Tab-separated table of C-alpha atoms and ligand atoms in Angstrom:
chain	number	residue	atom	x	y	z
X	20	MET	CA	-28.055	-22.030	14.656
X	21	ALA	CA	-26.676	-25.383	13.496
X	22	ALA	CA	-24.227	-27.124	15.848
X	23	ASP	CA	-21.459	-26.886	13.279
X	24	GLN	CA	-20.782	-24.109	10.833
X	25	CYS	CA	-18.249	-26.179	8.925
X	26	VAL	CA	-18.855	-28.293	5.841
X	27	HIS	CA	-22.018	-30.387	5.806
X	28	GLY	CA	-21.406	-34.056	5.357
X	29	ALA	CA	-18.198	-34.094	7.408
X	30	PRO	CA	-17.929	-37.279	9.510
X	31	PRO	CA	-19.073	-37.215	13.150
X	32	SER	CA	-17.012	-35.605	15.888
X	33	LEU	CA	-14.957	-37.933	18.078
X	34	SER	CA	-16.791	-38.468	21.340
X	35	ALA	CA	-16.659	-40.433	24.583
X	36	LYS	CA	-19.982	-41.981	23.633
X	37	VAL	CA	-17.927	-44.602	21.779
X	38	VAL	CA	-17.137	-46.719	24.838
X	39	GLY	CA	-13.492	-47.814	24.923
X	40	SER	CA	-12.374	-45.151	22.419
X	41	PHE	CA	-9.442	-42.858	23.234
X	42	ALA	CA	-11.926	-40.018	23.808
X	43	TYR	CA	-13.834	-42.215	26.275
X	44	LEU	CA	-10.655	-43.167	28.152
X	45	THR	CA	-9.544	-39.537	28.251
X	46	ILE	CA	-12.774	-38.407	29.830
X	47	ARG	CA	-13.100	-41.379	32.117
X	48	ASP	CA	-9.506	-41.508	33.354
X	49	ARG	CA	-7.184	-38.719	32.283
X	50	LEU	CA	-9.344	-35.632	32.885
X	51	PRO	CA	-10.355	-36.609	36.447
X	52	THR	CA	-6.662	-37.263	37.192
X	53	ILE	CA	-5.779	-33.792	35.937
X	54	LEU	CA	-8.553	-32.264	38.071
X	55	THR	CA	-7.350	-34.145	41.142
X	56	LYS	CA	-3.839	-32.773	40.583
X	57	VAL	CA	-5.237	-29.249	40.240
X	58	VAL	CA	-7.065	-29.634	43.574
X	59	ASP	CA	-3.871	-30.955	45.216
X	60	THR	CA	-1.820	-28.066	43.848
X	61	ILE	CA	-4.260	-25.482	45.183
X	62	HIS	CA	-4.399	-27.218	48.537
X	63	ARG	CA	-0.598	-27.430	48.768
X	64	ASN	CA	-0.444	-23.675	48.240
X	65	LYS	CA	-2.853	-22.853	51.062
X	66	ASN	CA	-0.125	-21.285	53.196
X	67	LYS	CA	1.049	-19.126	50.334
X	68	PHE	CA	-2.526	-17.839	49.829
X	69	PHE	CA	-2.738	-17.133	53.555
X	70	GLU	CA	0.540	-15.224	53.534
X	71	GLU	CA	-0.579	-13.177	50.555
X	72	TYR	CA	-4.267	-12.579	51.305
X	73	GLY	CA	-4.841	-13.634	54.930
X	74	GLU	CA	-8.166	-15.299	55.799
X	75	GLU	CA	-9.587	-14.260	52.430
X	76	GLY	CA	-6.939	-16.390	50.737
X	77	ILE	CA	-7.878	-19.416	52.844
X	78	LEU	CA	-11.552	-18.945	52.028
X	79	ALA	CA	-10.764	-18.626	48.326
X	80	GLU	CA	-8.728	-21.838	48.451
X	81	LYS	CA	-11.600	-23.689	50.090
X	82	GLN	CA	-14.244	-22.369	47.735
X	83	THR	CA	-12.163	-23.018	44.628
X	84	ILE	CA	-11.563	-26.595	45.707
X	85	GLY	CA	-15.300	-26.970	46.354
X	86	LEU	CA	-16.089	-25.812	42.807
X	87	LEU	CA	-13.456	-28.092	41.310
X	88	SER	CA	-14.698	-31.117	43.229
X	89	LYS	CA	-18.196	-30.373	41.980
X	90	LEU	CA	-16.819	-30.138	38.445
X	91	ARG	CA	-15.101	-33.527	38.787
X	92	ASN	CA	-18.336	-35.027	40.017
X	93	GLU	CA	-20.316	-33.567	37.099
X	94	LEU	CA	-17.777	-35.026	34.691
X	95	GLN	CA	-17.666	-38.468	36.261
X	96	THR	CA	-21.441	-38.788	36.417
X	97	ASP	CA	-21.979	-37.491	32.861
X	98	LYS	CA	-24.019	-34.458	33.944
X	99	PRO	CA	-25.104	-31.801	31.441
X	100	VAL	CA	-22.574	-29.145	30.519
X	101	LEU	CA	-23.545	-25.963	32.413
X	102	ALA	CA	-23.488	-22.361	31.241
X	103	LEU	CA	-20.593	-20.306	32.639
X	104	THR	CA	-21.485	-17.964	35.470
X	105	ASP	CA	-18.467	-15.650	35.540
X	106	SER	CA	-18.550	-12.367	33.716
X	107	LEU	CA	-15.341	-12.700	31.796
X	108	GLN	CA	-14.961	-11.446	28.263
X	109	ASP	CA	-15.373	-14.861	26.651
X	110	ALA	CA	-18.219	-16.223	28.848
X	111	GLU	CA	-20.926	-15.113	26.463
X	112	SER	CA	-19.407	-16.815	23.450
X	113	TRP	CA	-18.929	-20.045	25.448
X	114	ASN	CA	-22.587	-19.888	26.451
X	115	GLN	CA	-23.660	-19.219	22.867
X	116	TYR	CA	-21.629	-22.227	21.786
X	117	LEU	CA	-23.469	-24.313	24.364
X	118	GLN	CA	-26.824	-23.126	23.024
X	119	ARG	CA	-25.691	-23.976	19.511
X	120	HIS	CA	-25.029	-27.552	20.624
X	121	GLN	CA	-28.304	-27.760	22.530
X	122	GLY	CA	-30.043	-27.278	19.193
X	123	PRO	CA	-33.253	-25.398	18.429
X	124	GLN	CA	-35.156	-27.059	21.328
X	125	GLY	CA	-32.526	-25.798	23.807
X	126	ASP	CA	-32.633	-29.093	25.702
X	127	PRO	CA	-30.277	-28.558	28.690
X	128	GLU	CA	-29.754	-32.326	29.000
X	129	SER	CA	-28.509	-32.675	25.447
X	130	VAL	CA	-24.878	-31.658	25.996
X	131	SER	CA	-22.995	-33.812	28.464
X	132	TRP	CA	-19.478	-35.002	29.180
X	133	PHE	CA	-19.732	-38.493	27.704
X	134	GLN	CA	-22.265	-37.773	24.956
X	135	SER	CA	-20.980	-34.595	23.315
X	136	PRO	CA	-17.952	-33.905	21.105
X	137	TRP	CA	-14.745	-34.743	22.953
X	138	LEU	CA	-13.017	-31.582	21.695
X	139	TYR	CA	-15.799	-29.440	23.170
X	140	VAL	CA	-15.938	-31.015	26.620
X	141	GLU	CA	-12.170	-31.324	27.022
X	142	CYS	CA	-11.758	-27.589	26.264
X	143	TYR	CA	-14.707	-26.820	28.528
X	144	MET	CA	-12.985	-28.496	31.484
X	145	TYR	CA	-10.066	-26.049	31.281
X	146	ARG	CA	-12.442	-23.097	31.040
X	147	ARG	CA	-14.355	-24.334	34.115
X	148	ILE	CA	-11.060	-24.546	36.058
X	149	GLN	CA	-10.595	-20.868	35.224
X	150	GLU	CA	-14.150	-20.103	36.257
X	151	ALA	CA	-13.549	-21.703	39.672
X	152	LEU	CA	-10.521	-19.452	40.172
X	153	TRP	CA	-12.084	-16.321	38.746
X	154	LEU	CA	-15.056	-16.643	41.080
X	155	ASN	CA	-12.569	-16.397	43.958
X	156	PRO	CA	-10.875	-13.068	43.298
X	157	PRO	CA	-7.830	-13.094	45.542
X	158	ILE	CA	-6.480	-16.154	43.752
X	159	SER	CA	-8.054	-15.622	40.332
X	160	ASP	CA	-4.705	-15.085	38.594
X	161	TYR	CA	-3.120	-18.160	40.091
X	162	ASP	CA	-1.811	-20.489	37.362
X	163	VAL	CA	-2.554	-24.005	38.609
X	164	PHE	CA	-0.188	-25.491	36.028
X	165	ASN	CA	2.720	-23.147	36.618
X	166	GLU	CA	4.654	-25.538	38.870
X	167	ALA	CA	4.452	-28.332	36.301
X	168	LYS	CA	5.497	-26.035	33.450
X	169	THR	CA	8.437	-24.612	35.397
X	170	GLN	CA	9.616	-28.060	36.401
X	171	SER	CA	9.424	-29.294	32.834
X	172	TYR	CA	11.552	-26.339	31.648
X	173	PHE	CA	14.229	-26.995	34.264
X	174	GLU	CA	14.254	-30.732	33.645
X	175	SER	CA	14.988	-30.209	29.978
X	176	GLN	CA	17.995	-27.927	30.629
X	177	GLN	CA	20.536	-30.331	29.102
X	178	ALA	CA	18.529	-30.503	25.896
X	179	VAL	CA	18.048	-26.709	25.882
X	180	MET	CA	21.795	-26.153	26.313
X	181	ALA	CA	22.625	-28.577	23.513
X	182	LEU	CA	20.122	-26.912	21.201
X	183	CYS	CA	21.281	-23.359	21.954
X	184	THR	CA	24.934	-24.406	21.552
X	185	TYR	CA	24.179	-25.933	18.162
X	186	TRP	CA	22.130	-22.943	17.119
X	187	GLU	CA	24.713	-20.347	18.101
X	188	SER	CA	27.368	-22.269	16.145
X	189	VAL	CA	25.173	-22.250	13.020
X	190	LYS	CA	24.422	-18.584	13.514
X	191	LYS	CA	28.076	-17.638	13.601
X	192	SER	CA	28.592	-18.968	10.098
X	193	MET	CA	25.200	-17.941	8.738
X	194	GLU	CA	26.666	-15.510	6.194
X	195	GLU	CA	28.800	-18.232	4.617
X	196	LEU	CA	26.095	-20.880	4.351
X	197	SER	CA	25.298	-22.125	0.869
X	198	LYS	CA	21.638	-22.460	-0.105
X	199	ASN	CA	21.876	-26.220	0.493
X	200	GLN	CA	23.352	-25.748	3.945
X	201	LEU	CA	20.617	-23.260	4.731
X	202	LEU	CA	18.003	-25.766	3.614
X	203	ASP	CA	19.688	-28.458	5.663
X	204	ASN	CA	19.546	-26.314	8.814
X	205	PHE	CA	15.972	-25.330	8.079
X	206	ASN	CA	15.024	-29.013	7.913
X	207	LYS	CA	16.856	-29.766	11.132
X	208	LEU	CA	15.330	-26.951	13.155
X	209	LEU	CA	11.837	-27.513	11.755
X	210	LYS	CA	12.087	-31.136	12.865
X	211	VAL	CA	13.487	-30.267	16.273
X	212	SER	CA	10.431	-28.037	16.729
X	213	LEU	CA	8.226	-30.907	15.527
X	214	TRP	CA	9.677	-33.407	18.005
X	215	GLY	CA	9.599	-30.784	20.728
X	216	ASN	CA	5.862	-31.447	20.672
X	217	LYS	CA	6.392	-34.811	22.344
X	218	CYS	CA	6.801	-32.966	25.640
X	219	ASP	CA	3.248	-31.988	26.534
X	220	LEU	CA	1.911	-32.481	29.997
X	221	SER	CA	-1.740	-33.153	29.204
X	222	ILE	CA	-1.178	-36.524	27.513
X	223	SER	CA	0.776	-37.595	30.596
X	224	ALA	CA	-1.957	-36.183	32.876
X	225	GLY	CA	0.502	-33.675	34.360
X	226	GLN	CA	3.250	-36.270	34.908
X	227	ASN	CA	6.703	-35.009	34.006
X	228	ASN	CA	7.353	-35.551	30.319
X	229	SER	CA	10.386	-33.360	29.712
X	230	GLN	CA	13.056	-33.729	27.029
X	231	LYS	CA	16.192	-35.225	28.569
X	232	THR	CA	18.421	-35.504	25.503
X	233	SER	CA	18.872	-33.321	22.458
X	234	PRO	CA	16.615	-34.441	19.592
X	235	LEU	CA	19.290	-33.090	17.218
X	236	ASP	CA	21.209	-36.322	17.709
X	237	SER	CA	18.276	-38.520	16.818
X	238	LEU	CA	16.729	-36.694	13.849
X	239	SER	CA	17.696	-39.289	11.272
X	240	SER	CA	16.493	-42.226	13.356
X	241	LEU	CA	13.208	-40.372	13.954
X	242	GLN	CA	12.644	-39.646	10.242
X	243	PRO	CA	10.748	-42.943	9.515
X	244	PHE	CA	8.203	-41.934	12.159
X	245	ILE	CA	7.203	-38.810	10.210
X	246	LEU	CA	4.175	-40.156	8.374
X	247	VAL	CA	3.680	-37.123	6.132
X	248	ASP	CA	6.647	-34.839	5.506
X	249	ASP	CA	5.720	-31.688	3.581
X	250	SER	CA	8.786	-29.778	4.790
X	251	SER	CA	9.866	-29.025	1.208
X	252	MET	CA	6.559	-27.203	0.629
X	253	VAL	CA	7.076	-25.173	3.799
X	254	TRP	CA	10.498	-24.162	2.510
X	255	LEU	CA	9.072	-23.217	-0.901
X	256	SER	CA	6.353	-21.121	0.698
X	257	LEU	CA	9.043	-19.130	2.555
X	258	ILE	CA	11.082	-18.671	-0.600
X	259	SER	CA	8.074	-17.593	-2.639
X	260	ALA	CA	7.147	-14.987	0.007
X	261	GLN	CA	10.468	-13.211	-0.592
X	262	ARG	CA	10.066	-10.025	-2.654
X	263	PRO	CA	12.401	-7.254	-3.771
X	264	GLY	CA	11.852	-4.257	-1.464
X	265	LEU	CA	11.949	-0.578	-2.486
X	266	SER	CA	15.728	-0.445	-2.173
X	267	GLY	CA	15.982	-3.563	-4.342
X	268	LYS	CA	16.905	-5.600	-1.245
X	269	ILE	CA	14.975	-8.856	-0.824
X	270	THR	CA	12.350	-8.715	1.931
X	271	ALA	CA	10.957	-11.899	3.396
X	272	GLY	CA	7.441	-12.664	4.560
X	273	ARG	CA	5.737	-12.791	7.946
X	274	VAL	CA	5.554	-16.130	9.747
X	275	ASP	CA	2.965	-16.749	12.464
X	276	ILE	CA	3.536	-19.536	14.971
X	277	VAL	CA	0.475	-20.774	16.829
X	278	LEU	CA	2.259	-22.039	19.910
X	279	ASP	CA	1.510	-25.137	21.912
X	280	ASN	CA	3.490	-26.155	24.995
X	281	ALA	CA	5.826	-24.302	27.341
X	282	GLY	CA	9.106	-25.951	28.429
X	283	PHE	CA	11.376	-27.576	25.863
X	284	GLU	CA	8.845	-27.281	23.028
X	285	LEU	CA	8.704	-23.491	23.367
X	286	VAL	CA	12.506	-23.282	23.264
X	287	THR	CA	12.526	-25.290	20.016
X	288	ASP	CA	9.977	-22.855	18.556
X	289	LEU	CA	12.042	-19.849	19.615
X	290	VAL	CA	15.171	-21.334	18.058
X	291	LEU	CA	13.278	-22.023	14.823
X	292	ALA	CA	11.936	-18.459	14.844
X	293	ASP	CA	15.435	-17.096	15.475
X	294	PHE	CA	16.744	-19.151	12.543
X	295	LEU	CA	13.984	-17.897	10.229
X	296	VAL	CA	14.760	-14.265	11.050
X	297	SER	CA	18.572	-14.551	11.118
X	298	SER	CA	18.640	-16.388	7.800
X	299	GLY	CA	16.386	-13.823	6.135
X	300	LEU	CA	13.688	-16.453	5.492
X	301	ALA	CA	11.238	-14.405	7.575
X	302	ARG	CA	10.957	-10.673	8.174
X	303	GLU	CA	8.926	-10.910	11.342
X	304	ILE	CA	7.374	-13.543	13.575
X	305	HIS	CA	4.034	-13.320	15.326
X	306	PHE	CA	3.618	-15.818	18.156
X	307	HIS	CA	0.095	-16.747	19.224
X	308	GLY	CA	-0.393	-18.058	22.760
X	309	LYS	CA	-3.208	-18.711	25.218
X	310	CYS	CA	-5.073	-16.128	27.340
X	311	PHE	CA	-5.238	-18.455	30.348
X	312	PRO	CA	-3.659	-21.740	31.499
X	313	TRP	CA	-4.774	-24.420	29.067
X	314	PHE	CA	-4.281	-28.168	28.504
X	315	VAL	CA	-1.767	-28.187	31.373
X	316	SER	CA	1.343	-27.101	29.504
X	317	ASP	CA	0.230	-24.557	26.880
X	318	VAL	CA	2.073	-21.242	26.654
X	319	THR	CA	0.547	-18.101	28.179
X	320	ALA	CA	2.020	-14.581	27.921
X	321	LYS	CA	3.661	-15.068	31.327
X	322	ASP	CA	5.249	-18.371	30.297
X	323	PHE	CA	6.530	-16.757	27.112
X	324	GLN	CA	8.215	-13.871	28.930
X	325	TRP	CA	9.445	-16.132	31.724
X	326	THR	CA	11.109	-18.511	29.261
X	327	ILE	CA	12.974	-15.697	27.531
X	328	GLN	CA	14.042	-14.247	30.895
X	329	GLN	CA	15.230	-17.614	32.188
X	330	THR	CA	17.149	-18.356	29.020
X	331	MET	CA	18.811	-14.929	29.203
X	332	ALA	CA	19.724	-15.437	32.845
X	333	ALA	CA	21.092	-18.974	32.370
X	334	ASN	CA	24.584	-19.667	33.548
X	335	HIS	CA	25.480	-21.016	30.114
X	336	MET	CA	27.039	-18.788	27.499
X	337	TRP	CA	25.106	-19.982	24.451
X	338	MET	CA	21.786	-20.202	26.231
X	339	SER	CA	22.059	-16.699	27.592
X	340	LYS	CA	23.252	-15.389	24.221
X	341	SER	CA	20.139	-16.845	22.607
X	342	GLY	CA	17.925	-15.394	25.342
X	343	VAL	CA	19.434	-11.917	24.913
X	344	GLN	CA	18.815	-12.082	21.173
X	345	TRP	CA	15.181	-13.152	21.699
X	346	GLN	CA	14.607	-10.334	24.132
X	347	SER	CA	15.917	-7.807	21.631
X	348	TYR	CA	13.714	-9.231	18.854
X	349	MET	CA	10.758	-8.607	21.179
X	350	LYS	CA	11.914	-5.060	21.955
X	351	GLU	CA	12.482	-4.237	18.292
X	352	GLY	CA	9.098	-5.676	17.288
X	353	VAL	CA	10.689	-8.264	14.973
X	354	TRP	CA	8.939	-10.770	17.224
X	355	SER	CA	5.609	-10.136	18.883
X	356	TYR	CA	3.343	-12.131	21.173
X	357	HIS	CA	-0.425	-12.134	20.656
X	358	ASP	CA	-3.348	-13.835	22.311
X	359	HIS	CA	-6.974	-14.063	21.322
X	360	PRO	CA	-9.876	-15.686	23.194
X	361	PHE	CA	-10.596	-17.926	20.200
X	362	TRP	CA	-7.511	-20.070	20.941
X	363	THR	CA	-9.067	-21.009	24.293
X	364	GLN	CA	-12.483	-21.819	22.900
X	365	PRO	CA	-13.714	-25.203	21.714
X	366	HIS	CA	-14.335	-24.339	18.070
X	367	GLU	CA	-13.046	-26.225	15.085
X	368	PHE	CA	-10.884	-23.817	13.085
X	369	CYS	CA	-13.306	-23.895	10.147
X	370	ASP	CA	-15.572	-21.815	12.442
X	371	MET	CA	-12.935	-19.094	12.795
X	372	ALA	CA	-13.950	-16.966	9.794
X	373	ALA	CA	-17.517	-16.700	11.153
X	374	ASP	CA	-16.871	-16.707	14.912
X	375	ALA	CA	-13.586	-14.799	15.169
X	376	PRO	CA	-13.330	-12.842	11.896
X	377	ASP	CA	-10.733	-10.482	13.387
X	378	LEU	CA	-8.387	-13.372	14.138
X	379	TYR	CA	-8.991	-14.880	10.689
X	380	ALA	CA	-8.107	-11.516	9.123
X	381	THR	CA	-4.961	-11.344	11.271
X	382	LEU	CA	-3.823	-14.761	10.037
X	383	GLN	CA	-4.544	-13.698	6.457
X	384	GLY	CA	-1.732	-11.175	6.877
X	385	ALA	CA	0.820	-13.985	7.343
X	386	ASP	CA	2.796	-15.636	4.549
X	387	LEU	CA	2.972	-18.876	6.512
X	388	VAL	CA	1.206	-20.052	9.660
X	389	LEU	CA	2.796	-22.881	11.669
X	390	PHE	CA	0.349	-24.701	13.943
X	391	LYS	CA	2.130	-26.521	16.715
X	392	GLY	CA	0.881	-29.654	18.363
X	393	ASP	CA	-1.876	-32.145	18.665
X	394	LEU	CA	-4.733	-29.998	19.896
X	395	ASN	CA	-4.220	-27.553	17.026
X	396	TYR	CA	-4.342	-30.521	14.621
X	397	ARG	CA	-7.593	-31.700	16.199
X	398	LYS	CA	-9.036	-28.227	15.714
X	399	LEU	CA	-7.695	-27.916	12.155
X	400	THR	CA	-9.390	-31.167	11.172
X	401	GLY	CA	-12.450	-30.631	13.381
X	402	ASP	CA	-11.539	-33.650	15.573
X	403	ARG	CA	-13.650	-35.857	13.353
X	404	ASP	CA	-13.697	-39.482	12.421
X	405	TRP	CA	-12.060	-38.978	9.006
X	406	ASN	CA	-10.755	-41.764	6.806
X	407	TYR	CA	-6.974	-41.757	6.887
X	408	THR	CA	-6.754	-41.056	3.153
X	409	VAL	CA	-8.975	-37.975	3.096
X	410	GLY	CA	-6.951	-34.968	1.893
X	411	PHE	CA	-5.749	-32.381	4.440
X	412	LYS	CA	-7.567	-29.706	2.406
X	413	THR	CA	-10.885	-31.581	2.738
X	414	ALA	CA	-10.425	-31.997	6.482
X	415	LEU	CA	-9.664	-28.282	6.871
X	416	GLN	CA	-13.233	-27.655	5.631
X	417	GLY	CA	-12.487	-24.292	4.088
X	418	PHE	CA	-10.075	-23.039	6.744
X	419	GLU	CA	-7.333	-21.489	4.625
X	420	PRO	CA	-6.402	-18.010	5.844
X	421	ALA	CA	-2.839	-18.383	4.477
X	422	PRO	CA	-0.369	-21.128	3.584
X	423	LEU	CA	-0.331	-23.241	6.720
X	424	CYS	CA	1.513	-26.173	8.191
X	425	SER	CA	0.787	-28.447	11.117
X	426	LEU	CA	3.796	-29.689	13.101
X	427	ARG	CA	2.311	-32.375	15.286
X	428	THR	CA	3.181	-35.565	17.111
X	429	LEU	CA	0.146	-37.866	17.133
X	430	LYS	CA	-1.616	-37.967	20.500
X	431	ALA	CA	-5.261	-38.310	19.477
X	432	ASN	CA	-6.996	-40.591	17.020
X	433	VAL	CA	-7.512	-38.270	14.123
X	434	GLN	CA	-5.266	-38.445	11.085
X	435	VAL	CA	-5.764	-37.507	7.450
X	436	GLY	CA	-3.638	-37.299	4.321
X	437	LEU	CA	-2.094	-40.777	4.512
X	438	GLN	CA	-1.370	-43.080	1.580
X	439	PRO	CA	-3.896	-45.864	0.874
X	440	GLY	CA	-3.234	-48.742	3.277
X	441	GLN	CA	-0.721	-46.774	5.410
X	442	GLY	CA	-3.075	-46.301	8.386
X	443	GLU	CA	-4.310	-49.899	8.252
X	444	LYS	CA	-0.736	-51.222	8.169
X	445	LEU	CA	0.202	-49.134	11.196
X	446	THR	CA	-2.904	-50.315	13.054
X	447	SER	CA	-2.008	-53.940	12.471
X	448	GLN	CA	1.592	-53.397	13.632
X	449	GLU	CA	1.030	-50.971	16.480
X	450	PRO	CA	-2.576	-50.525	17.583
X	451	ASP	CA	-1.871	-47.328	19.569
X	452	TRP	CA	0.138	-45.551	16.822
X	453	MET	CA	-2.261	-42.574	16.807
X	454	THR	CA	-2.024	-41.817	20.489
X	455	CYS	CA	1.423	-42.894	21.694
X	456	GLY	CA	3.271	-39.724	20.597
X	457	LYS	CA	5.863	-41.740	18.668
X	458	TYR	CA	4.652	-40.695	15.201
X	459	ALA	CA	4.441	-37.227	13.712
X	460	VAL	CA	3.324	-35.246	10.672
X	461	ILE	CA	4.465	-32.098	8.905
X	462	GLN	CA	1.350	-31.350	6.893
X	463	PHE	CA	1.106	-28.330	4.618
X	464	HIS	CA	-1.743	-26.659	2.772
X	465	SER	CA	-1.819	-23.484	0.740
X	466	PRO	CA	-5.003	-21.728	-0.435
X	467	LYS	CA	-3.389	-21.888	-3.888
X	468	SER	CA	-2.988	-25.666	-3.918
X	469	GLU	CA	-5.530	-28.132	-5.319
X	470	GLN	CA	-5.049	-30.952	-2.776
T	519	F6P	O1	-4.937	-36.774	23.512
T	519	F6P	C1	-4.171	-36.330	24.478
T	519	F6P	C2	-4.275	-34.861	24.664
T	519	F6P	O2	-4.481	-34.450	25.960
T	519	F6P	C3	-5.315	-34.303	23.774
T	519	F6P	O3	-6.434	-34.073	24.458
T	519	F6P	C4	-4.707	-33.101	23.221
T	519	F6P	O4	-5.055	-33.009	21.897
T	519	F6P	C5	-3.279	-33.338	23.407
T	519	F6P	O5	-3.055	-34.324	24.286
T	519	F6P	C6	-2.524	-32.143	23.784
T	519	F6P	O6	-1.358	-32.223	23.078
T	519	F6P	P1	-0.648	-30.976	22.487
T	519	F6P	O7	-0.016	-30.325	23.640
T	519	F6P	O8	0.323	-31.545	21.520
T	519	F6P	O9	-1.677	-30.138	21.825
T	520	MG	MG1	-0.539	-28.531	24.605
């Protein structure tokens, strides 16, 4: 099978083989730092493992650390990527993906950390961390990033309180809002969710990166940093999904949110989702999260439930009110949480229809899919060396299950859909504009649109 199932003639994948590139620096510096922190975290929790599992816990800690140190060594010495040896549900598809990249000759040396696509090997590192844990059963469910995620949630409490207070005040007067006021609030909360994506912990190699102030106060000063703003098309897609129901009452569409990070970003997504439902712009929301801890701060089912619980239990009236509402949306099925192994695989999304047809079909049932964050953008565009002016549709390479929108702050050097000269101008003014997290895009595509 060919290495890529997406469009032929797409530019090459970003890779650490370009010495000095962001991919190269990530693999050389950032990933080993993350692995070292994972080892430290496991080691720091040795006593906890002993209390819970006795000597078996201590042995598991030692063996897991051994496997992780071996992994770090493989990475740093550019060794071939190895097949997974655990028997988890997704191991076979990871191993098939490896074979696909080894090509028809099956050369085991041909896929390695510094020579192969960056997207592939970076995802692979997180799967190997899981393998190391899963091979040591007493601690296999231990989330090595949980401490960092929890800390980031607590450190953004002021911003969470400010956001929930604002939101509850809007909600109170929802019935009286004019269409323009509704649109204005939609724009605000969409952009708060966009800027919430600044707070991921993988770009900072696990270093705290939480939101200290409310982005609501800075939305207008942040606007010039949104390089592509298709928010009006997102709004129109919600309006055009509204249909008269049997009783003649207008029913809205289903919105899917492909989540990114836990902590403040997740709260911004929940507030946006609450707004969409309360305003009647969406009938139901499907959240998509990760099956296992991923890219340090990504949301798992546990993080999702924990965040709602914590918000409910907060000693702050508007926070807890929001949390209670979110919990009841979950109970009533207005909101639902889903995970699928494809989200924790290395594929470009244009592979989804062939490699995860069930997930593709699920997304086809949505009226709008919001993809949060940088990694989702890399996967949407295949993490390739596109010209800045290539259309978003071209870069999606046929991935169009439903109208979709990427809400992403730029943290990797892939960007499409810019105006002629825009990328070059930014490069001359600010060489690291693609990776510093200061810029953002709201980029929309509908299967019905030409561009
Ligand atoms: O480039 C930095 C990085 O670690 C990328 O590998 C990844 O795309 C991104 O950060 C994660 O960011 P996000 O949480 O927004 O997907
Ligand atoms: Mg993330």
